[in-house]
Amino acid sequence: DLEKLYKAFSTLTGHLSSTEDFLSAFGLNDLPTPHRYGIFFGTLVFVVTVTAVLALLVLGGSFERIAEQAKTGDIAVSDPITSRTDRNLILERLVDARDRMMRENYGKPETTSGITKLMGMILNVSIATGADVSELTHENEKKRTKQQKFIPPGYHEDYVDAYKVCQDTPGGAALSGRPEARFEAYARSFAGCGGHVTRDYRRSYARMYEMIACKLHATDKQLKALYSSRPEDLIGRLVRLEALEQDRHGKEFYNISCGEAHLEHKAYNPKELWAFLNYGPFKNVEELKESPIFVRKPNEAGFAIIESVTNRMIGVVLLTHDDPENLKISLEAPIIMPSFETRAEPIEACYLIMDKLFALGYRRIELAIDSQDAARKRAATRLGFTNEGTIPKHMVVKDANRDSIIYGMLNSDWTKGARNFLYKKLHGDKLLKLDEKNNKKETEREEQVRQLEEKKSLEKKGK
């Protein structure tokens, strides 16, 4: 057989001893010379292209990955976390220059593990331990007066006004045996918002709080007790936000962020949380407590995300780069357990903060995310942020370069639809329409009251 094959090839090559023989074999010997050159160069380009593609496949490791996948059955393409971990470090001289400039020019920055003024501004107003704000509407004047020392200025007036409003238009049916429960829930949440936010925000927050508190007798009792011990907490339907504190939250946050199995949650790779951040994973609780999660600058804030159903911590959300002069601030994507990543809880946590920030007067909330961090980029999209572009070499994270995608939310975006988009996603279309209707009705009522007072004032001046 080999002899026959060799004989066949010998016969073929014997007949193709020249270019003319080759062209004649394919019926091309009669073509004009330009056409012949065209065919020749076309063939040459084809051969070079195929060779280049094969070389790239071999040198790029594609064949190796295909072979590895065939053996193990696993996908051999590297995931974003591995890509981030394997990212090249910046030059050592640049790291040295950074450390020297920070040390010589600025020294150690001012930090605190306590509650910053920014945190206090975003949380609800504080009242003293032992206060029973329900007595602010009591018929006994002594009981009303007694509560004055426990509450901040303006709280009493706001509470009484909100109580009357809810009496006129309660948000639902009264709880059996507790007819005043709705009025008290609405009043304490309305007054607790403080006087520096918009009236629309206070009404909306109070109505949602009233609905959550008066769902059952148990929820009324639970939230009333919670308000007595922690009046500052921001309350949502799925989560509440507490001021992030080392002693209260350090151990619990370590347990849910170290990657080990905890309660009903399975173990996971801790790099899912920490690979794209400038800190973590942490070796122990103490190391976590001394990290920027708990030790913050004066223009930063940290909040623990507490799941309402289980009363357990599921993550944290941070604010950085507060710039009140320009009415802007940076929101960091929540650091949350992977099992909650695609659920509504982190969305509501961010919503509670964003709604309060815009109600306080901020014009812009910014979110900067590592360009390779797919999970947090999805979170920014779910929150309705606008992708404003990429900044190359934006940061140095764990001594490696980071390109950041900048997302922005403007106050005009928030009022024109972004807020309603998130509210509907969290609570449904029915509650959104009810919220809009209530705000409109209350705005009209307040305008009528204002006009009546103005009329009475003018009549007194005329007399």
CSV table of C-alpha atoms in Angstrom, one decimal:
chain,number,residue,atom,x,y,z
A,1,ASP,CA,0.0,0.0,0.0
A,2,LEU,CA,2.8,2.4,0.8
A,3,GLU,CA,4.5,1.6,-2.5
A,4,LYS,CA,1.2,2.3,-4.3
A,5,LEU,CA,0.8,5.6,-2.5
A,6,TYR,CA,4.4,6.6,-3.2
A,7,LYS,CA,3.9,5.8,-6.9
A,8,ALA,CA,0.7,7.9,-7.1
A,9,PHE,CA,2.5,10.9,-5.5
A,10,SER,CA,5.4,10.4,-7.8
A,11,THR,CA,3.2,10.4,-10.8
A,12,LEU,CA,1.4,13.5,-9.6
A,13,THR,CA,4.6,15.4,-8.8
A,14,GLY,CA,6.1,14.3,-12.1
A,15,HIS,CA,3.2,16.0,-14.0
A,16,LEU,CA,3.6,19.1,-11.8
A,17,SER,CA,7.2,20.0,-12.5
A,18,SER,CA,6.5,23.6,-13.3
A,19,THR,CA,4.1,26.5,-12.5
A,20,GLU,CA,2.5,26.1,-15.9
A,21,ASP,CA,1.8,22.4,-15.2
A,22,PHE,CA,0.2,23.3,-11.9
A,23,LEU,CA,-2.0,26.0,-13.4
A,24,SER,CA,-2.9,23.6,-16.2
A,25,ALA,CA,-4.0,20.9,-13.7
A,26,PHE,CA,-6.5,23.3,-12.3
A,27,GLY,CA,-7.6,24.8,-15.6
A,28,LEU,CA,-6.0,28.2,-14.9
A,29,ASN,CA,-3.3,28.3,-17.6
A,30,ASP,CA,-5.5,30.4,-19.9
A,31,LEU,CA,-6.1,33.2,-17.3
A,32,PRO,CA,-4.5,36.6,-17.8
A,33,THR,CA,-1.4,37.3,-15.8
A,34,PRO,CA,-3.2,39.8,-13.3
A,35,HIS,CA,-5.7,37.1,-12.5
A,36,ARG,CA,-3.0,34.6,-11.8
A,37,TYR,CA,-1.3,37.0,-9.4
A,38,GLY,CA,-4.6,37.7,-7.7
A,39,ILE,CA,-5.2,34.0,-7.1
A,40,PHE,CA,-1.6,33.5,-5.9
A,41,PHE,CA,-1.8,36.4,-3.3
A,42,GLY,CA,-5.3,35.3,-2.2
A,43,THR,CA,-4.0,31.8,-1.5
A,44,LEU,CA,-1.0,33.3,0.3
A,45,VAL,CA,-3.2,35.5,2.5
A,46,PHE,CA,-5.4,32.5,3.4
A,47,VAL,CA,-2.4,30.3,4.4
A,48,VAL,CA,-0.9,33.1,6.5
A,49,THR,CA,-4.2,33.8,8.2
A,50,VAL,CA,-4.8,30.1,9.1
A,51,THR,CA,-1.2,29.8,10.3
A,52,ALA,CA,-1.6,32.9,12.5
A,53,VAL,CA,-4.9,31.7,14.1
A,54,LEU,CA,-3.4,28.3,14.8
A,55,ALA,CA,-0.4,30.0,16.4
A,56,LEU,CA,-2.5,32.2,18.6
A,57,LEU,CA,-4.6,29.2,19.7
A,58,VAL,CA,-1.5,27.3,20.7
A,59,LEU,CA,0.4,30.1,22.3
A,60,GLY,CA,-2.6,31.5,24.0
A,61,GLY,CA,-3.3,28.2,25.8
A,62,SER,CA,-6.7,27.6,24.3
A,63,PHE,CA,-5.9,24.0,23.3
A,64,GLU,CA,-4.5,23.4,26.8
A,65,ARG,CA,-7.7,24.7,28.4
A,66,ILE,CA,-9.8,22.6,26.1
A,67,ALA,CA,-7.7,19.5,27.0
A,68,GLU,CA,-8.0,20.4,30.7
A,69,GLN,CA,-11.7,20.8,30.5
A,70,ALA,CA,-12.0,17.5,28.7
A,71,LYS,CA,-10.2,15.7,31.6
A,72,THR,CA,-11.9,17.4,34.6
A,73,GLY,CA,-15.2,18.5,33.1
A,74,ASP,CA,-14.8,21.9,34.7
A,75,ILE,CA,-14.8,25.2,32.8
A,76,ALA,CA,-11.2,26.2,32.4
A,77,VAL,CA,-11.8,29.9,31.7
A,78,SER,CA,-10.6,32.0,34.7
A,79,ASP,CA,-13.3,33.8,36.7
A,80,PRO,CA,-13.2,37.5,37.6
A,81,ILE,CA,-12.1,36.8,41.2
A,82,THR,CA,-9.1,34.8,40.0
A,83,SER,CA,-8.3,37.4,37.4
A,84,ARG,CA,-8.4,40.1,40.2
A,85,THR,CA,-6.2,38.0,42.5
A,86,ASP,CA,-3.7,37.4,39.8
A,87,ARG,CA,-3.6,41.0,38.7
A,88,ASN,CA,-0.1,42.4,38.3
A,89,LEU,CA,1.2,44.6,41.2
A,90,ILE,CA,2.3,48.1,40.5
A,91,LEU,CA,6.0,48.9,40.5
A,92,GLU,CA,7.6,48.7,43.9
A,93,ARG,CA,9.0,52.2,43.6
A,94,LEU,CA,5.5,53.6,43.1
A,95,VAL,CA,4.3,51.8,46.3
A,96,ASP,CA,7.3,53.3,48.2
A,97,ALA,CA,6.5,56.8,46.7
A,98,ARG,CA,2.9,56.5,47.8
A,99,ASP,CA,3.8,55.5,51.4
A,100,ARG,CA,6.4,58.2,51.7
A,101,MET,CA,4.0,61.0,50.4
A,102,MET,CA,1.2,59.9,52.7
A,103,ARG,CA,3.5,59.7,55.7
A,104,GLU,CA,5.4,63.0,55.1
A,105,ASN,CA,2.6,65.1,53.7
A,106,TYR,CA,-0.4,64.0,55.7
A,107,GLY,CA,0.6,61.7,58.6
A,108,LYS,CA,-1.9,59.4,60.2
A,109,PRO,CA,-5.5,60.5,59.3
A,110,GLU,CA,-8.1,61.3,62.0
A,111,THR,CA,-10.3,58.2,62.5
A,112,THR,CA,-12.9,57.0,65.0
A,113,SER,CA,-14.7,53.8,65.8
A,114,GLY,CA,-17.6,55.7,67.2
A,115,ILE,CA,-20.6,57.2,65.5
A,116,THR,CA,-19.7,60.1,63.2
A,117,LYS,CA,-21.8,63.2,62.8
A,118,LEU,CA,-22.7,61.9,59.3
A,119,MET,CA,-24.1,58.7,60.8
A,120,GLY,CA,-26.1,60.7,63.3
A,121,MET,CA,-27.5,62.9,60.6
A,122,ILE,CA,-28.7,60.0,58.5
A,123,LEU,CA,-30.2,58.0,61.3
A,124,ASN,CA,-33.4,59.0,63.0
A,125,VAL,CA,-33.3,61.5,65.9
A,126,SER,CA,-32.3,60.2,69.3
A,127,ILE,CA,-34.5,60.3,72.4
A,128,ALA,CA,-33.3,59.6,76.0
A,129,THR,CA,-33.6,56.2,77.6
A,130,GLY,CA,-36.8,55.9,79.6
A,131,ALA,CA,-39.0,58.0,77.3
A,132,ASP,CA,-42.5,56.9,76.5
A,133,VAL,CA,-43.5,59.2,73.6
A,134,SER,CA,-47.0,57.8,73.6
A,135,GLU,CA,-47.7,60.0,76.6
A,136,LEU,CA,-47.1,63.1,74.6
A,137,THR,CA,-50.8,63.0,73.6
A,138,HIS,CA,-52.0,61.9,77.1
A,139,GLU,CA,-54.9,64.0,78.6
A,140,ASN,CA,-53.0,64.3,81.8
A,141,GLU,CA,-50.8,67.4,81.5
A,142,LYS,CA,-48.2,66.2,84.1
A,143,LYS,CA,-47.5,63.1,82.0
A,144,ARG,CA,-47.1,65.1,78.9
A,145,THR,CA,-44.8,67.5,80.6
A,146,LYS,CA,-42.7,64.7,82.1
A,147,GLN,CA,-41.7,63.5,78.6
A,148,GLN,CA,-40.3,66.9,77.6
A,149,LYS,CA,-36.9,66.2,79.1
A,150,PHE,CA,-36.5,63.0,77.1
A,151,ILE,CA,-37.0,64.4,73.6
A,152,PRO,CA,-35.2,66.9,71.4
A,153,PRO,CA,-36.7,70.4,70.5
A,154,GLY,CA,-39.6,70.3,68.0
A,155,TYR,CA,-40.3,66.6,68.6
A,156,HIS,CA,-43.4,67.2,70.7
A,157,GLU,CA,-45.0,69.5,68.1
A,158,ASP,CA,-44.3,67.1,65.3
A,159,TYR,CA,-45.6,64.1,67.2
A,160,VAL,CA,-48.9,65.7,68.1
A,161,ASP,CA,-49.4,67.0,64.6
A,162,ALA,CA,-48.7,63.6,63.0
A,163,TYR,CA,-50.9,61.9,65.6
A,164,LYS,CA,-53.9,64.1,64.6
A,165,VAL,CA,-53.2,63.5,60.9
A,166,CYS,CA,-53.3,59.8,61.3
A,167,GLN,CA,-56.4,60.0,63.4
A,168,ASP,CA,-58.1,61.8,60.5
A,169,THR,CA,-56.7,59.4,57.8
A,170,PRO,CA,-55.3,56.2,59.2
A,171,GLY,CA,-53.4,53.9,56.9
A,172,GLY,CA,-55.5,50.9,57.6
A,173,ALA,CA,-57.9,49.1,60.0
A,174,ALA,CA,-57.3,49.5,63.7
A,175,LEU,CA,-55.7,46.7,65.7
A,176,SER,CA,-58.3,45.0,68.0
A,177,GLY,CA,-57.8,46.2,71.5
A,178,ARG,CA,-55.1,48.8,70.4
A,179,PRO,CA,-57.1,51.5,68.5
A,180,GLU,CA,-54.3,54.1,69.1
A,181,ALA,CA,-51.5,51.8,67.7
A,182,ARG,CA,-51.6,53.3,64.2
A,183,PHE,CA,-51.6,56.9,65.5
A,184,GLU,CA,-48.7,56.2,67.8
A,185,ALA,CA,-46.6,54.4,65.1
A,186,TYR,CA,-47.2,57.1,62.5
A,187,ALA,CA,-46.5,59.9,65.0
A,188,ARG,CA,-43.2,58.5,66.4
A,189,SER,CA,-41.8,57.7,63.0
A,190,PHE,CA,-42.8,61.1,61.5
A,191,ALA,CA,-41.3,63.0,64.5
A,192,GLY,CA,-38.3,60.7,64.5
A,193,CYS,CA,-37.2,61.7,61.0
A,194,GLY,CA,-36.2,65.1,62.3
A,195,GLY,CA,-36.9,68.6,60.9
A,196,HIS,CA,-34.1,68.7,58.3
A,197,VAL,CA,-35.7,66.4,55.8
A,198,THR,CA,-38.5,67.1,53.3
A,199,ARG,CA,-42.2,66.7,54.4
A,200,ASP,CA,-42.7,64.2,51.5
A,201,TYR,CA,-40.0,62.0,52.9
A,202,ARG,CA,-41.4,62.1,56.5
A,203,ARG,CA,-44.9,61.2,55.3
A,204,SER,CA,-43.7,58.4,53.1
A,205,TYR,CA,-41.4,56.9,55.8
A,206,ALA,CA,-44.1,57.2,58.5
A,207,ARG,CA,-46.8,55.5,56.4
A,208,MET,CA,-44.5,52.6,55.6
A,209,TYR,CA,-43.5,52.3,59.3
A,210,GLU,CA,-47.2,52.4,60.3
A,211,MET,CA,-48.0,49.6,57.9
A,212,ILE,CA,-45.1,47.5,59.1
A,213,ALA,CA,-45.8,48.1,62.8
A,214,CYS,CA,-49.6,47.5,62.6
A,215,LYS,CA,-49.5,44.4,60.5
A,216,LEU,CA,-50.1,42.3,63.7
A,217,HIS,CA,-50.2,42.7,67.4
A,218,ALA,CA,-46.8,41.1,67.6
A,219,THR,CA,-45.2,43.5,65.2
A,220,ASP,CA,-46.7,46.5,67.0
A,221,LYS,CA,-45.2,45.2,70.3
A,222,GLN,CA,-41.9,44.5,68.7
A,223,LEU,CA,-41.4,47.8,67.0
A,224,LYS,CA,-42.7,49.8,70.0
A,225,ALA,CA,-40.1,48.0,72.2
A,226,LEU,CA,-37.4,48.5,69.5
A,227,TYR,CA,-38.2,52.3,69.4
A,228,SER,CA,-37.8,52.5,73.1
A,229,SER,CA,-34.3,51.0,73.0
A,230,ARG,CA,-33.1,52.0,69.5
A,231,PRO,CA,-35.1,55.0,68.2
A,232,GLU,CA,-32.3,56.0,65.8
A,233,ASP,CA,-32.6,52.9,63.6
A,234,LEU,CA,-33.9,53.3,60.0
A,235,ILE,CA,-36.8,50.8,59.6
A,236,GLY,CA,-37.7,49.1,56.3
A,237,ARG,CA,-40.0,46.2,55.5
A,238,LEU,CA,-37.2,43.7,55.0
A,239,VAL,CA,-34.3,45.2,56.9
A,240,ARG,CA,-33.4,47.9,59.3
A,241,LEU,CA,-30.2,49.8,59.5
A,242,GLU,CA,-28.2,50.2,62.7
A,243,ALA,CA,-25.1,52.4,63.4
A,244,LEU,CA,-22.2,50.0,62.8
A,245,GLU,CA,-20.3,49.4,66.1
A,246,GLN,CA,-17.3,47.3,66.9
A,247,ASP,CA,-18.7,45.6,70.1
A,248,ARG,CA,-22.2,45.2,68.8
A,249,HIS,CA,-21.5,43.9,65.3
A,250,GLY,CA,-17.8,42.9,65.1
A,251,LYS,CA,-18.1,39.2,65.9
A,252,GLU,CA,-21.3,38.6,64.0
A,253,PHE,CA,-20.0,40.3,60.9
A,254,TYR,CA,-16.8,38.2,61.0
A,255,ASN,CA,-18.9,35.1,61.3
A,256,ILE,CA,-20.9,35.9,58.1
A,257,SER,CA,-17.9,37.3,56.1
A,258,CYS,CA,-15.1,34.8,56.8
A,259,GLY,CA,-16.4,32.3,54.4
A,260,GLU,CA,-17.1,29.5,56.9
A,261,ALA,CA,-20.5,27.8,57.2
A,262,HIS,CA,-22.6,29.8,59.7
A,263,LEU,CA,-26.0,28.7,61.0
A,264,GLU,CA,-28.1,27.7,57.9
A,265,HIS,CA,-25.7,29.3,55.4
A,266,LYS,CA,-23.1,27.2,53.5
A,267,ALA,CA,-19.4,27.9,53.3
A,268,TYR,CA,-18.1,30.0,50.5
A,269,ASN,CA,-14.9,31.5,49.2
A,270,PRO,CA,-14.4,34.7,51.2
A,271,LYS,CA,-12.7,36.3,48.2
A,272,GLU,CA,-16.3,36.6,46.8
A,273,LEU,CA,-16.7,39.5,49.3
A,274,TRP,CA,-13.2,40.9,49.6
A,275,ALA,CA,-11.2,40.3,46.4
A,276,PHE,CA,-12.1,43.7,44.9
A,277,LEU,CA,-11.8,45.7,48.2
A,278,ASN,CA,-8.7,47.2,49.7
A,279,TYR,CA,-9.1,45.2,52.9
A,280,GLY,CA,-10.1,41.6,53.8
A,281,PRO,CA,-10.4,38.7,54.2
A,282,PHE,CA,-9.5,39.0,57.9
A,283,LYS,CA,-7.7,36.5,60.0
A,284,ASN,CA,-9.8,37.1,63.1
A,285,VAL,CA,-12.4,39.3,64.7
A,286,GLU,CA,-9.9,41.8,66.2
A,287,GLU,CA,-8.3,42.4,62.8
A,288,LEU,CA,-11.7,43.1,61.3
A,289,LYS,CA,-12.6,45.5,64.1
A,290,GLU,CA,-9.5,47.6,63.3
A,291,SER,CA,-10.2,47.7,59.6
A,292,PRO,CA,-11.8,50.6,57.7
A,293,ILE,CA,-15.2,48.8,58.1
A,294,PHE,CA,-15.3,49.8,61.8
A,295,VAL,CA,-12.6,52.5,62.0
A,296,ARG,CA,-13.8,55.4,59.8
A,297,LYS,CA,-12.9,58.9,58.9
A,298,PRO,CA,-15.1,61.9,60.1
A,299,ASN,CA,-16.6,62.1,56.6
A,300,GLU,CA,-17.6,58.4,56.5
A,301,ALA,CA,-20.5,56.4,57.8
A,302,GLY,CA,-21.2,52.7,58.4
A,303,PHE,CA,-24.4,50.8,58.9
A,304,ALA,CA,-25.2,47.2,59.9
A,305,ILE,CA,-27.9,45.6,57.7
A,306,ILE,CA,-30.3,43.6,60.0
A,307,GLU,CA,-32.8,41.2,58.5
A,308,SER,CA,-36.2,41.9,59.9
A,309,VAL,CA,-37.5,38.4,60.0
A,310,THR,CA,-34.6,36.7,61.8
A,311,ASN,CA,-33.2,39.9,63.5
A,312,ARG,CA,-29.7,38.8,62.3
A,313,MET,CA,-27.0,40.8,60.7
A,314,ILE,CA,-26.5,40.0,57.0
A,315,GLY,CA,-24.0,42.7,55.9
A,316,VAL,CA,-22.9,46.3,56.0
A,317,VAL,CA,-23.2,49.3,53.8
A,318,LEU,CA,-20.8,52.2,53.9
A,319,LEU,CA,-20.7,55.9,52.9
A,320,THR,CA,-17.4,57.7,52.1
A,321,HIS,CA,-16.1,61.0,50.7
A,322,ASP,CA,-18.9,63.1,52.2
A,323,ASP,CA,-18.7,66.5,50.5
A,324,PRO,CA,-21.5,68.7,51.9
A,325,GLU,CA,-20.0,71.8,50.3
A,326,ASN,CA,-20.9,70.4,46.9
A,327,LEU,CA,-23.9,68.3,48.2
A,328,LYS,CA,-22.5,65.0,47.1
A,329,ILE,CA,-21.4,61.8,48.7
A,330,SER,CA,-20.1,58.3,47.7
A,331,LEU,CA,-22.1,55.1,48.5
A,332,GLU,CA,-20.1,51.8,48.6
A,333,ALA,CA,-21.9,48.7,47.3
A,334,PRO,CA,-23.1,46.6,50.3
A,335,ILE,CA,-20.7,44.0,51.6
A,336,ILE,CA,-23.3,41.2,52.1
A,337,MET,CA,-23.5,37.5,52.4
A,338,PRO,CA,-23.4,35.8,48.9
A,339,SER,CA,-26.7,34.1,49.6
A,340,PHE,CA,-28.4,37.5,49.9
A,341,GLU,CA,-26.6,39.1,46.9
A,342,THR,CA,-29.5,38.9,44.4
A,343,ARG,CA,-32.3,39.3,46.9
A,344,ALA,CA,-34.2,42.5,47.8
A,345,GLU,CA,-32.6,43.0,51.2
A,346,PRO,CA,-29.5,44.9,50.0
A,347,ILE,CA,-31.6,46.9,47.6
A,348,GLU,CA,-33.8,48.1,50.5
A,349,ALA,CA,-30.8,48.9,52.7
A,350,CYS,CA,-29.4,51.2,49.9
A,351,TYR,CA,-32.9,52.6,49.3
A,352,LEU,CA,-33.3,53.7,52.9
A,353,ILE,CA,-30.0,55.5,52.8
A,354,MET,CA,-30.4,57.1,49.4
A,355,ASP,CA,-34.0,58.3,50.2
A,356,LYS,CA,-32.7,59.9,53.4
A,357,LEU,CA,-29.7,61.6,51.7
A,358,PHE,CA,-31.8,63.2,49.0
A,359,ALA,CA,-34.4,64.3,51.5
A,360,LEU,CA,-31.6,66.0,53.5
A,361,GLY,CA,-30.6,68.0,50.4
A,362,TYR,CA,-27.8,66.0,48.6
A,363,ARG,CA,-27.7,66.5,44.9
A,364,ARG,CA,-25.5,63.6,43.8
A,365,ILE,CA,-24.7,60.1,45.1
A,366,GLU,CA,-21.7,58.4,43.5
A,367,LEU,CA,-20.8,54.7,43.3
A,368,ALA,CA,-17.3,53.7,42.1
A,369,ILE,CA,-16.8,50.0,41.3
A,370,ASP,CA,-13.9,47.9,40.2
A,371,SER,CA,-14.2,47.4,36.4
A,372,GLN,CA,-13.8,43.6,36.9
A,373,ASP,CA,-16.3,43.3,39.8
A,374,ALA,CA,-19.3,41.8,38.0
A,375,ALA,CA,-21.4,41.3,41.1
A,376,ARG,CA,-21.3,44.9,42.3
A,377,LYS,CA,-21.8,46.2,38.8
A,378,ARG,CA,-25.1,44.2,38.7
A,379,ALA,CA,-26.0,45.8,42.1
A,380,ALA,CA,-25.4,49.3,40.7
A,381,THR,CA,-27.7,48.5,37.8
A,382,ARG,CA,-30.4,47.1,40.1
A,383,LEU,CA,-30.3,50.3,42.1
A,384,GLY,CA,-31.0,52.4,39.0
A,385,PHE,CA,-27.6,54.2,38.9
A,386,THR,CA,-26.4,55.6,35.6
A,387,ASN,CA,-23.1,54.3,34.2
A,388,GLU,CA,-21.1,57.5,33.6
A,389,GLY,CA,-17.9,56.0,32.3
A,390,THR,CA,-14.6,54.3,33.3
A,391,ILE,CA,-11.6,56.0,35.0
A,392,PRO,CA,-8.4,54.1,34.2
A,393,LYS,CA,-5.8,53.8,37.0
A,394,HIS,CA,-8.4,55.3,39.4
A,395,MET,CA,-7.1,53.5,42.5
A,396,VAL,CA,-4.4,51.3,43.9
A,397,VAL,CA,-6.1,48.3,45.6
A,398,LYS,CA,-4.0,45.8,47.4
A,399,ASP,CA,-0.9,47.2,45.6
A,400,ALA,CA,-2.4,46.5,42.2
A,401,ASN,CA,-4.0,48.9,39.7
A,402,ARG,CA,-7.8,49.3,39.7
A,403,ASP,CA,-9.8,50.8,36.8
A,404,SER,CA,-13.2,52.0,38.2
A,405,ILE,CA,-16.6,52.3,36.6
A,406,ILE,CA,-18.3,55.4,37.9
A,407,TYR,CA,-22.1,55.3,38.5
A,408,GLY,CA,-24.1,58.3,39.5
A,409,MET,CA,-27.5,59.1,40.9
A,410,LEU,CA,-28.8,62.7,40.8
A,411,ASN,CA,-31.5,64.2,42.9
A,412,SER,CA,-33.4,65.0,39.7
A,413,ASP,CA,-33.1,61.3,38.6
A,414,TRP,CA,-34.4,60.3,42.0
A,415,THR,CA,-37.5,62.5,42.0
A,416,LYS,CA,-38.3,61.9,38.3
A,417,GLY,CA,-38.5,58.2,38.6
A,418,ALA,CA,-35.6,56.4,40.2
A,419,ARG,CA,-37.2,56.5,43.7
A,420,ASN,CA,-40.6,55.2,42.4
A,421,PHE,CA,-38.7,52.5,40.4
A,422,LEU,CA,-37.1,51.1,43.6
A,423,TYR,CA,-40.2,51.7,45.8
A,424,LYS,CA,-42.2,49.6,43.3
A,425,LYS,CA,-39.6,46.9,43.2
A,426,LEU,CA,-39.6,46.6,46.9
A,427,HIS,CA,-43.2,47.1,47.8
A,428,GLY,CA,-45.3,46.7,44.7
A,429,ASP,CA,-47.3,48.9,42.4
A,430,LYS,CA,-50.3,49.1,44.8
A,431,LEU,CA,-48.3,50.5,47.7
A,432,LEU,CA,-46.5,52.9,45.3
A,433,LYS,CA,-49.8,54.4,44.2
A,434,LEU,CA,-51.0,54.6,47.8
A,435,ASP,CA,-47.8,56.4,48.8
A,436,GLU,CA,-48.2,58.9,45.9
A,437,LYS,CA,-51.9,59.5,46.7
A,438,ASN,CA,-51.2,60.0,50.4
A,439,ASN,CA,-48.4,62.5,49.7
A,440,LYS,CA,-50.5,64.5,47.4
A,441,LYS,CA,-53.5,64.6,49.8
A,442,GLU,CA,-51.3,65.6,52.7
A,443,THR,CA,-49.6,68.3,50.7
A,444,GLU,CA,-53.0,69.8,49.8
A,445,ARG,CA,-54.1,69.6,53.5
A,446,GLU,CA,-51.0,71.3,54.7
A,447,GLU,CA,-51.4,74.1,52.1
A,448,GLN,CA,-55.0,74.6,53.2
A,449,VAL,CA,-53.9,74.8,56.8
A,450,ARG,CA,-51.2,77.3,55.8
A,451,GLN,CA,-53.6,79.5,54.0
A,452,LEU,CA,-56.1,79.5,56.9
A,453,GLU,CA,-53.4,80.5,59.3
A,454,GLU,CA,-52.2,83.2,57.0
A,455,LYS,CA,-55.8,84.5,56.7
A,456,LYS,CA,-56.2,84.5,60.5
A,457,SER,CA,-52.9,86.4,60.9
A,458,LEU,CA,-54.0,89.0,58.4
A,459,GLU,CA,-57.4,89.4,60.1
A,460,LYS,CA,-55.7,90.0,63.5
A,461,LYS,CA,-53.4,92.6,62.0
A,462,GLY,CA,-56.5,94.3,60.5
A,463,LYS,CA,-58.1,94.5,63.9
